[in-house]
Short mmCIF file of C-alpha atoms in Angstrom, two decimals:
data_model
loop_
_atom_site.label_atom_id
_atom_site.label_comp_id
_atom_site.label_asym_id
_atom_site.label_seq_id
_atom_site.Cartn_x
_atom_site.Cartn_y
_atom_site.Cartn_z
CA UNK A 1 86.27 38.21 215.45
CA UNK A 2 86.04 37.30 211.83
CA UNK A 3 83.14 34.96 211.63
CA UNK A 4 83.52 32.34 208.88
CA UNK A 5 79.89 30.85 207.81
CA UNK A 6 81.42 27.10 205.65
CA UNK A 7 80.11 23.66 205.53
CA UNK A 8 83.40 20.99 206.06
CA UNK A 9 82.68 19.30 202.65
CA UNK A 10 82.22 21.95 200.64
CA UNK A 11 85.41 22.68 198.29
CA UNK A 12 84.49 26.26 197.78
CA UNK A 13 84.18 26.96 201.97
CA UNK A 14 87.36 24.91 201.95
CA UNK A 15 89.70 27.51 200.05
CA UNK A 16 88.88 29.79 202.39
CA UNK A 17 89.04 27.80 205.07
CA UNK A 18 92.54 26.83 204.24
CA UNK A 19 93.43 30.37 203.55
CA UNK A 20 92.37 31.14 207.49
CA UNK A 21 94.77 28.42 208.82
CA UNK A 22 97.68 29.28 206.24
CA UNK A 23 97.20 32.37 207.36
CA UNK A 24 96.54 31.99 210.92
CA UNK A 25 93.59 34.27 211.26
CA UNK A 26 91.57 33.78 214.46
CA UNK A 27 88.08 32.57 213.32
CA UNK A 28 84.36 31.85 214.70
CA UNK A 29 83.49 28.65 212.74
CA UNK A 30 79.49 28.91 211.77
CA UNK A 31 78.58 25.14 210.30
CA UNK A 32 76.08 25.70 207.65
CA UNK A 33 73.30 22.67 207.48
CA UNK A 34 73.45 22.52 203.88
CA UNK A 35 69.78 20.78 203.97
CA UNK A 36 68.24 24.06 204.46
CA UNK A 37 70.32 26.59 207.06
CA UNK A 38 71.65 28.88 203.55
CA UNK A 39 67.84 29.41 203.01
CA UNK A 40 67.37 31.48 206.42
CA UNK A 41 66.65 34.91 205.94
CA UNK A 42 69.63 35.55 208.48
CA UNK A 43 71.73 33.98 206.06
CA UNK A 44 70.15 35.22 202.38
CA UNK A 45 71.15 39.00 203.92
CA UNK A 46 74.84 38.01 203.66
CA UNK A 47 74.70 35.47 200.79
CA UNK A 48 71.51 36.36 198.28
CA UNK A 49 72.79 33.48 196.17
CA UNK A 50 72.93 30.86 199.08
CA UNK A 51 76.05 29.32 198.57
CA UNK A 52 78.65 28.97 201.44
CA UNK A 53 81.34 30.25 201.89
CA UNK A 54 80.20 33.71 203.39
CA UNK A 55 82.52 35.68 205.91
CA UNK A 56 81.86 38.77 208.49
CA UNK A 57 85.00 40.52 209.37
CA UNK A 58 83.70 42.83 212.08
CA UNK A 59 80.81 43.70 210.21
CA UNK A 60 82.09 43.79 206.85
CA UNK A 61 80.41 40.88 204.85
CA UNK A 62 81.61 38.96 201.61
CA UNK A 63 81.23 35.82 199.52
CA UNK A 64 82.85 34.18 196.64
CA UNK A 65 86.00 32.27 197.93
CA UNK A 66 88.53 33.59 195.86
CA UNK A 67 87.84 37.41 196.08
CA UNK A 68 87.16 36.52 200.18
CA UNK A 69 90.99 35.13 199.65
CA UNK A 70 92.01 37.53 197.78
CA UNK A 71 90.70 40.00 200.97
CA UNK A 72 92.06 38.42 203.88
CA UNK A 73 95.20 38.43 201.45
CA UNK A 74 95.43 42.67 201.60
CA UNK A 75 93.87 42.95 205.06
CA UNK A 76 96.38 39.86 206.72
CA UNK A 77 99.77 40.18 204.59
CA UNK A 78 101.66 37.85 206.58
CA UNK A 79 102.41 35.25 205.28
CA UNK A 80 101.93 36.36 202.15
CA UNK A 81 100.24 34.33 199.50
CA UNK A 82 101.00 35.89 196.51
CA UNK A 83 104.16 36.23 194.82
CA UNK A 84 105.81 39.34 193.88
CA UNK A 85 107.24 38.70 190.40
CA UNK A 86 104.64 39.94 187.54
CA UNK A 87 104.44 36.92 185.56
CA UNK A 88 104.16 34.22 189.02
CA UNK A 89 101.51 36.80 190.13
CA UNK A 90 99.68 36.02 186.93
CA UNK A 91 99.98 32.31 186.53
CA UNK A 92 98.82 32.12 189.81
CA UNK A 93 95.12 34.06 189.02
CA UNK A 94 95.34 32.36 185.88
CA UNK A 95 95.51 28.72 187.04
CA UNK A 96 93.05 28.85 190.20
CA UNK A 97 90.54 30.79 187.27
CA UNK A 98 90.98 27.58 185.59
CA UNK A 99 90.42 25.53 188.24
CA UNK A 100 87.18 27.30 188.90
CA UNK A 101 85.99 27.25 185.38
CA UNK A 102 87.07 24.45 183.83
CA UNK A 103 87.90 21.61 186.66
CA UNK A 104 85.23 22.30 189.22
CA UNK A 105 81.75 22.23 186.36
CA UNK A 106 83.08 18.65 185.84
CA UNK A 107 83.71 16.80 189.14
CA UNK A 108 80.07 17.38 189.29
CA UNK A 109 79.36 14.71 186.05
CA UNK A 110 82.64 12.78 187.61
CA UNK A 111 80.22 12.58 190.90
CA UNK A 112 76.95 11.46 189.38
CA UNK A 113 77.41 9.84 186.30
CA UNK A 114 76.97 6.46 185.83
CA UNK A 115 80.37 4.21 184.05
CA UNK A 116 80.74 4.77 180.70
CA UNK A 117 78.11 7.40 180.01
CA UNK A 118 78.83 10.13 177.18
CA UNK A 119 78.70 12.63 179.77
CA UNK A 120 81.39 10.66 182.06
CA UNK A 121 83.56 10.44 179.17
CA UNK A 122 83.76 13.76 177.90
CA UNK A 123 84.31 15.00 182.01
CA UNK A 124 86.96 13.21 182.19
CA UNK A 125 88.66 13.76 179.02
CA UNK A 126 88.26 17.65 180.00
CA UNK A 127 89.66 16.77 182.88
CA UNK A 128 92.57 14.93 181.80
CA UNK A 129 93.34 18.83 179.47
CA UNK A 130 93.01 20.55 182.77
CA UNK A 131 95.81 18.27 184.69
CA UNK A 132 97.61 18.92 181.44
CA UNK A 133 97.89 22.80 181.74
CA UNK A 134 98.15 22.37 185.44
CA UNK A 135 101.21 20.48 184.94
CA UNK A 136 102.75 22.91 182.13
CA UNK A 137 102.49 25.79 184.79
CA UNK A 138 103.54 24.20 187.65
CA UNK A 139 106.69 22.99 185.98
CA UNK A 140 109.82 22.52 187.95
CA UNK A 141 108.45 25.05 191.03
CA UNK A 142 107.63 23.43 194.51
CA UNK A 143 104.38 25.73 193.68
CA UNK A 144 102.28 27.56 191.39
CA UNK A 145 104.22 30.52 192.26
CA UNK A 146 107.39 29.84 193.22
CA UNK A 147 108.77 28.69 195.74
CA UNK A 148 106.45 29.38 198.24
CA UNK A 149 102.87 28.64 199.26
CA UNK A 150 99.99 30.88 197.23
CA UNK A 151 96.34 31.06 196.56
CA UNK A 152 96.33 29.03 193.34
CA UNK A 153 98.20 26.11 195.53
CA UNK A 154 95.29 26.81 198.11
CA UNK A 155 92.54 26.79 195.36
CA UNK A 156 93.60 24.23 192.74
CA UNK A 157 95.06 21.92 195.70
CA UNK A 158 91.52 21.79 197.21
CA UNK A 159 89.61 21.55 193.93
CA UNK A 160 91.70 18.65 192.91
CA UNK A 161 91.53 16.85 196.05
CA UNK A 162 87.90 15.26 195.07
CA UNK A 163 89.69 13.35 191.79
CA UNK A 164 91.68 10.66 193.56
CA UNK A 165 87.57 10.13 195.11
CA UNK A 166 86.75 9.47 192.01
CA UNK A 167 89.61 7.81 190.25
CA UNK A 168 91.61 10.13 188.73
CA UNK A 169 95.54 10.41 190.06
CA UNK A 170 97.89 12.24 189.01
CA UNK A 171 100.63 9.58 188.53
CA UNK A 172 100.96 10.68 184.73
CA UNK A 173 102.02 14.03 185.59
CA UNK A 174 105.21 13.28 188.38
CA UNK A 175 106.02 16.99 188.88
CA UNK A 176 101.74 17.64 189.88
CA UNK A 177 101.88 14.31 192.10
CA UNK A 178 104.57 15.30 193.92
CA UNK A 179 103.07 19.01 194.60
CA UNK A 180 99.85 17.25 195.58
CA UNK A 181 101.58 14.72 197.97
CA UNK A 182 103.71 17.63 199.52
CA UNK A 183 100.25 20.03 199.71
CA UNK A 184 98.85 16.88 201.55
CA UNK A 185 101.20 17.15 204.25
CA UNK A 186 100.30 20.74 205.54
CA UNK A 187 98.80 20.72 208.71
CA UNK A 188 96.12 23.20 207.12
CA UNK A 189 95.31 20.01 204.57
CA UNK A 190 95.95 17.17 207.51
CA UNK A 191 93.38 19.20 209.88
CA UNK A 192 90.66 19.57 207.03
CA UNK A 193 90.60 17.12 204.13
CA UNK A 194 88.05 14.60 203.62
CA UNK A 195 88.05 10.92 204.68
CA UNK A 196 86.63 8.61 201.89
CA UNK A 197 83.43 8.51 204.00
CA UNK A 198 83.24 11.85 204.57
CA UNK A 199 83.80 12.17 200.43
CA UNK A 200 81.06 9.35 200.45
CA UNK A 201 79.00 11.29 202.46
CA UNK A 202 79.37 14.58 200.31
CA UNK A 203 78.82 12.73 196.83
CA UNK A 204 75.48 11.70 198.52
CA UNK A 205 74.15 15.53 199.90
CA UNK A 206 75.35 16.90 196.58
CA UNK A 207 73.48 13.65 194.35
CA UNK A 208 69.88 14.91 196.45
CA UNK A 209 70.69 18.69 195.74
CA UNK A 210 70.85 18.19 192.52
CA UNK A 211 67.78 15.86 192.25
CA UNK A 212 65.78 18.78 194.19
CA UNK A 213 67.12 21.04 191.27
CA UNK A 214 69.06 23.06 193.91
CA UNK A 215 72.52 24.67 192.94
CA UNK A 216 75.08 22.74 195.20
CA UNK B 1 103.74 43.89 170.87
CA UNK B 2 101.13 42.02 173.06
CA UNK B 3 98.74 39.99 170.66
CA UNK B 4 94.99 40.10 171.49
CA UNK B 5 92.91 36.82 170.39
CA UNK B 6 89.82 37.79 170.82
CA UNK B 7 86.42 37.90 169.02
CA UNK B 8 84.81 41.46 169.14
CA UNK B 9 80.80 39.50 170.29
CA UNK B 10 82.51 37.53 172.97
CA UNK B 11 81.64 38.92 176.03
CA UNK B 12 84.65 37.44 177.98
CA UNK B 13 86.56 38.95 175.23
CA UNK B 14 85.34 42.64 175.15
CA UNK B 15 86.29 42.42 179.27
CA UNK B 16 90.24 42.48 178.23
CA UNK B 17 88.84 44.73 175.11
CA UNK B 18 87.81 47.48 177.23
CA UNK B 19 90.39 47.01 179.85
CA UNK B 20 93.27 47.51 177.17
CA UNK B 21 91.26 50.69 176.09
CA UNK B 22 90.75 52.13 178.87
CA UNK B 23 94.86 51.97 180.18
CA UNK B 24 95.65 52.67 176.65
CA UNK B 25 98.15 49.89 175.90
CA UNK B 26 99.08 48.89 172.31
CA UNK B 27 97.88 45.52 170.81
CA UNK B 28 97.88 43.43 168.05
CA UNK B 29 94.20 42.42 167.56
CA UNK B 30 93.41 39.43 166.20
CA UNK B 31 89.83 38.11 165.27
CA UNK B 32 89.16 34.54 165.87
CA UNK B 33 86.58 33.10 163.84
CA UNK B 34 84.54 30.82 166.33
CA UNK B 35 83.49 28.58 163.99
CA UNK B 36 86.54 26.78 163.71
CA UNK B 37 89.48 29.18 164.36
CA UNK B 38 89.48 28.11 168.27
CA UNK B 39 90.44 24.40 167.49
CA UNK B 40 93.75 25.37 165.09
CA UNK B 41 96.48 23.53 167.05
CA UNK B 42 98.44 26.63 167.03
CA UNK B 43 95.36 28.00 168.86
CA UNK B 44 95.20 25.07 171.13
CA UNK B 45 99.10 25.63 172.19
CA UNK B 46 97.93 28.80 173.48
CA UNK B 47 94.83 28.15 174.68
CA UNK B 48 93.84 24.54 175.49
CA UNK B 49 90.08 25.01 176.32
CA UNK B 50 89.70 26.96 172.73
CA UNK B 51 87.96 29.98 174.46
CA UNK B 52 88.53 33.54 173.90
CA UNK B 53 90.21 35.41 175.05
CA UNK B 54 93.90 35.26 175.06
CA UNK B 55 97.04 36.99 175.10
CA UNK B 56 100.52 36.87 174.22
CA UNK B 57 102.83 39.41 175.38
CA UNK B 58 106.19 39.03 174.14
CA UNK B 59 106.30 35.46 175.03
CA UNK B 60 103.91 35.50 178.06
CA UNK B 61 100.36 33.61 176.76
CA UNK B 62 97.65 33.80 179.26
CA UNK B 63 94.42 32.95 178.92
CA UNK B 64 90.86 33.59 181.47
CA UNK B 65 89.78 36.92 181.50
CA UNK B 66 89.93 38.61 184.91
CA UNK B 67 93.33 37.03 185.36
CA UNK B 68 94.62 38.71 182.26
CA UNK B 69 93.13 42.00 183.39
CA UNK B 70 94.94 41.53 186.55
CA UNK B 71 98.22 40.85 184.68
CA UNK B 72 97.27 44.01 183.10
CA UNK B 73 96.88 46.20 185.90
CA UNK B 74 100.12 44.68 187.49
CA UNK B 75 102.32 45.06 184.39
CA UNK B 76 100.73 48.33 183.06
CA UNK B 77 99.61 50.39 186.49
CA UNK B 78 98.85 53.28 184.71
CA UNK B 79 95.86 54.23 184.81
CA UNK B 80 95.13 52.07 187.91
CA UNK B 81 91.46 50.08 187.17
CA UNK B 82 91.94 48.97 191.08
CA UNK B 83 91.15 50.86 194.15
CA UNK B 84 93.69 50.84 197.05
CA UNK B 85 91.18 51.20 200.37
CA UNK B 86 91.07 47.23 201.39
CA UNK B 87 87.30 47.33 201.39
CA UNK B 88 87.16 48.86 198.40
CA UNK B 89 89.15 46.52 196.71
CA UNK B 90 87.43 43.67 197.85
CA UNK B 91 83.88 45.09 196.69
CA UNK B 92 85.37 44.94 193.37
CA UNK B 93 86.82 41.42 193.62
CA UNK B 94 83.26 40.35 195.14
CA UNK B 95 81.28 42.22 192.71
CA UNK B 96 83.48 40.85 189.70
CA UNK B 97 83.23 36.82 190.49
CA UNK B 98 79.39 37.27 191.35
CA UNK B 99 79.03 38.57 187.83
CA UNK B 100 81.18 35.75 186.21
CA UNK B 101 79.38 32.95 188.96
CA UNK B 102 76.49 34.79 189.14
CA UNK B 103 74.89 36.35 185.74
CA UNK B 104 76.87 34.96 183.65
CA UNK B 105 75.43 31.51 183.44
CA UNK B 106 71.86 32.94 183.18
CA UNK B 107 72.39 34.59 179.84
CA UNK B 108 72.62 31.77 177.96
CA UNK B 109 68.82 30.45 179.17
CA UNK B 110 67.98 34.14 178.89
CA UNK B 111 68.94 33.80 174.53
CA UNK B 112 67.81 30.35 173.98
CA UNK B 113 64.98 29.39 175.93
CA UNK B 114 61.20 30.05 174.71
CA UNK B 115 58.89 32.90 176.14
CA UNK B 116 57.56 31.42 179.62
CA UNK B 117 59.74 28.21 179.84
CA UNK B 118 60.38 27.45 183.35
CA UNK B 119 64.02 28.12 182.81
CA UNK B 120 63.66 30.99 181.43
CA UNK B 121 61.61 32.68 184.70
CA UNK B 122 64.01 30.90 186.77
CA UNK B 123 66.97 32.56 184.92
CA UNK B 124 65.02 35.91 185.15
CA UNK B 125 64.38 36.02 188.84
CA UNK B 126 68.02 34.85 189.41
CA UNK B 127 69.29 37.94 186.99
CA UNK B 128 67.00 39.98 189.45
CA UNK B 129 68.66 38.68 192.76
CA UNK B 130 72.05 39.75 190.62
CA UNK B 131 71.11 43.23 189.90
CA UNK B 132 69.63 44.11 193.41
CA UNK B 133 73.15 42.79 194.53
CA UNK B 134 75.10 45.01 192.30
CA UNK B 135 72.93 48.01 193.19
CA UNK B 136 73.63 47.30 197.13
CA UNK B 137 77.02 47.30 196.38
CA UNK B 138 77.49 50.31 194.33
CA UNK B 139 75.63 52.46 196.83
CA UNK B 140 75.39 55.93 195.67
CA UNK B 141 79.46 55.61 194.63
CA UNK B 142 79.95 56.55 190.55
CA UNK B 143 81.68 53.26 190.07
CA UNK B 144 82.10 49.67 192.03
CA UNK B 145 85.64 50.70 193.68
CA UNK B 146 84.68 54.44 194.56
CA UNK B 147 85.13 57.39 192.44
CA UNK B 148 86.95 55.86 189.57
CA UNK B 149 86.61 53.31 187.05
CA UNK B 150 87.56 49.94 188.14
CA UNK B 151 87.95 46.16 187.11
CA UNK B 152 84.83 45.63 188.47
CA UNK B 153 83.15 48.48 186.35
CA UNK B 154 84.75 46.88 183.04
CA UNK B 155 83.70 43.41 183.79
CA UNK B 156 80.00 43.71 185.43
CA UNK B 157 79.10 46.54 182.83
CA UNK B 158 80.30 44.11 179.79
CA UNK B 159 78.60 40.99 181.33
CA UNK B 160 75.50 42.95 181.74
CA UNK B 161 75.06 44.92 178.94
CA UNK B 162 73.60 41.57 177.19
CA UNK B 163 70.43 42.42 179.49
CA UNK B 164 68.99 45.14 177.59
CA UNK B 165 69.39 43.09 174.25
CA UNK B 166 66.84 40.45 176.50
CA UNK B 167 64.31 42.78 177.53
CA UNK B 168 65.91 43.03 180.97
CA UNK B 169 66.30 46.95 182.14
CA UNK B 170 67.73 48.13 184.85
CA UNK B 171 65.10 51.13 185.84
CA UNK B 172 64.01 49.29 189.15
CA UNK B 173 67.53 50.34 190.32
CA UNK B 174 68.01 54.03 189.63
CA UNK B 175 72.27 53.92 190.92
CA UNK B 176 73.01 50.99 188.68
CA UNK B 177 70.84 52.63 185.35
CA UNK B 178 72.87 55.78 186.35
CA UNK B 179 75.89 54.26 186.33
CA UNK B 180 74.93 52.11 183.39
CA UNK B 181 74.61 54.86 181.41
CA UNK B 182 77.34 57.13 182.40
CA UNK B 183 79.85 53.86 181.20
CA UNK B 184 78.05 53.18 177.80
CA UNK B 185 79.15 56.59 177.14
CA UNK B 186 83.29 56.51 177.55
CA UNK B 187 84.62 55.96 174.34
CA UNK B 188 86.30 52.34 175.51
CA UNK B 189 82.32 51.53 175.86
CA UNK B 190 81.48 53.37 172.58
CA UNK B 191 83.77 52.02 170.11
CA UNK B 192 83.50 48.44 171.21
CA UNK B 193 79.74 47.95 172.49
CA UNK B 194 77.41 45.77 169.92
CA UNK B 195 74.88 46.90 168.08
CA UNK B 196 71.21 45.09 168.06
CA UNK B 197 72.35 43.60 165.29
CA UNK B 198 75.38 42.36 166.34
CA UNK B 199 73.76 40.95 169.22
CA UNK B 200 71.19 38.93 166.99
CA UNK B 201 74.15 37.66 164.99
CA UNK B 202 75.72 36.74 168.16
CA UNK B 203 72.78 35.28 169.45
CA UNK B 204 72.50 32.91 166.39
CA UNK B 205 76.44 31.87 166.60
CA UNK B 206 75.79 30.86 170.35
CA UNK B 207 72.83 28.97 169.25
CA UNK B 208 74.20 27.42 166.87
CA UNK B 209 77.27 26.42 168.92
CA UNK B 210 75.09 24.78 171.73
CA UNK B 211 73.00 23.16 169.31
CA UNK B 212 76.65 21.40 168.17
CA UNK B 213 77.21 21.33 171.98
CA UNK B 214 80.41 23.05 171.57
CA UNK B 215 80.46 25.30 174.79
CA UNK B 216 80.30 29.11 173.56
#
C-alpha cells in the first residue's frame, strides 16, 4: 500500500493529502514529528531535503507535492484532476505555480511579523496581487479548470486556507469567495482543515523552526 | 505568432528559451530590459509579478516557467520533451520542482555572499545534497526521463549551469558531468548558453537588483 509520510499542519503534505482522498487512493498515514522525525536517516534516504510530504508507492519513492500529484494523477486517472482542454490544462499549472511561488514565500512574513512592520506590509500587498490574478483566472468557472475539481483547486485551495488565519478574506473578490466557501464543503477539506487552534498551534512550530534557522 | 518576453541572462527565461528551440516552434522574441521594462503597465497586464518569462500566443498570456513549457508540450507535441512510462514521467516532474525548490534559491547566496560567510557554506553543502540527488536520479540513463531529452533535462541543466560560473563542478558525479556535457553541446544549449562574461554582467544586474530589493 502506498505509504504517505505528512505532518496534518503542513500545507505542502496537505495537497497531497487532499489529492489521496479526492482521489480515493488507499493510504498508510506515517505522522512525521516535525521536531526532529525528518532528520532520521530512515527518512533523509527518501527525502535528502527533509521536508514532508514524501510518498512510497510500493517501493517507488517521491517528494515535492505537486509532481507527487501530478503522479498519482497518471498512475490513478479516475477521477481525473486535470482538464482536457489545452488552455484549462494550462491555467491550471499556471495558477497552482503561482501559488507556490508567489503566495506561499509570504504567509511565512504574514505568520511572524509583528503589525505594521515593512515586511508585513509589503506581504500583504503581494498578497493582495496574488488574490488578484487568482480571481482573473478563476473567472465565472465553479473551478480553476472548469467545471470540475483539479489540482490547482487542490493546491491553491489549501495554500489559501492559512489567510482567513491571518486576516485576509476574500470578500473583495465574490467569484474567489464563493469557490473557497464551496472547496470548504468537500468532505476531503471537512476531514482535514485546520481548527484555529490547530492553525495556532502550527504558527507556533513554524515561529521555533525558523528561530532554530531550520527550513519549515 | 506566439510572443516571447524574456531576457536572454534570466535563467527562468532561457528554460522556455531552450524548450522553444528544441520543439522548433516560431516566436517573436522580445528582450525585456530588467531595469525598468518589467514594471511598464502593459507589462504588468501580462504579467503581474514583473518576472520573466512570459508568453502570448495569439491571445493566450501565461506566465511561470514550467507551466508554460507544459502548455508547450501540450499544444506543440512534437517533438515530445515528456516521457510516457508513469515512473518516468514522474522522475522528471520530481527532478524539475527539486531544481526550482531546491537549487534554485541557493544561487543567489552562491553570487552575492563573501568567500567563507556562513551562508555561503551553507548554500554550498545544500547545492551538494542537490547534485548527489540529481545524479541518483539520472542513474546511468542519457537524460532525466530515459533515452531522450526531456523537460526535466531543459530545466535542471539551465538552473545548473550557473554552478560552474561559481566554482561549483560537477566531477564528483561522473553520470551528471557526462550528461552535463553531452547537453551543453546541442545547438538549443549552444546558441543560447552565457558566456563568462555574460554571467559577470548578470551577476552585477542581480546584485544590483537585491541591493534595490527588487526580487531578481
Amino acid at each position: 500500500m502506498l505509504k504517505f509520510y505528512y505532518n496534518p499542519r503542513s500545507p505542502m503534505a496537505r495537497r497531497v493529502w487532499r489529492g489521496l482522498l479526492e482521489k480515493d487512493i488507499p493510504f498508510e498515514g506515517i505522522v512525521m514529528n516535525l521536531n526532529g522525525d525528518q532528520f532520521q536517516p530512515d527518512y533523509l534516504q527518501i527525502h535528502p531535503f527533509h521536508h514532508v510530504p514524501a510518498i512510497d508507492d510500493d517501493g517507488f519513492k517521491m517528494i515535492e507535492s505537486i509532481a507527487i500529484l501530478e503522479y498519482l494523477e497518471t498512475k490513478y486517472p479516475n477521477p481525473t484532476l486535470l482538464p482536457k482542454d489545452t488552455q484549462s490544462l494550462a491555467t491550471v499549472r499556471m495558477v497552482q505555480m503561482v501559488s507556490t511561488n508567489e503566495l506561499v514565500p509570504k504567509v511565512l512574513p504574514l505568520m511572524l511579523e509583528k503589525q505594521d512592520s515593512p515586511k508585513l506590509i509589503a506581504a500583504k500587498e503581494h498578497v493582495e496581487k496574488v488574490l488578484a490574478f487568482f480571481a482573473d483566472n478563476l473567472k465565472d468557472n465553479s473551478y480553476f479548470g472548469g467545471e470540475n475539481l483539479s489540482l490547482a483547486d487542490i493546491i491553491v485551495g489549501t495554500d489559501i486556507s492559512s489567510l482567513p488565519h491571518l486576516g485576509i478574506d476574500f470578500s473583495k473578490y465574490p467569484n474567489l469567495n464563493k469557490w473557497f466557501e464551496q472547496l470548504m464543503q468537500r468532505p476531503s477539506w471537512q476531514t482535514t482543515e485546520m481548527s484555529p487552534e490547530d492553525f495556532e498551534k502550527f504558527r507556533r512550530i513554524v515561529t521555533r523552526m525558523v528561530q532554530q534557522k531550520m527550513k519549515p
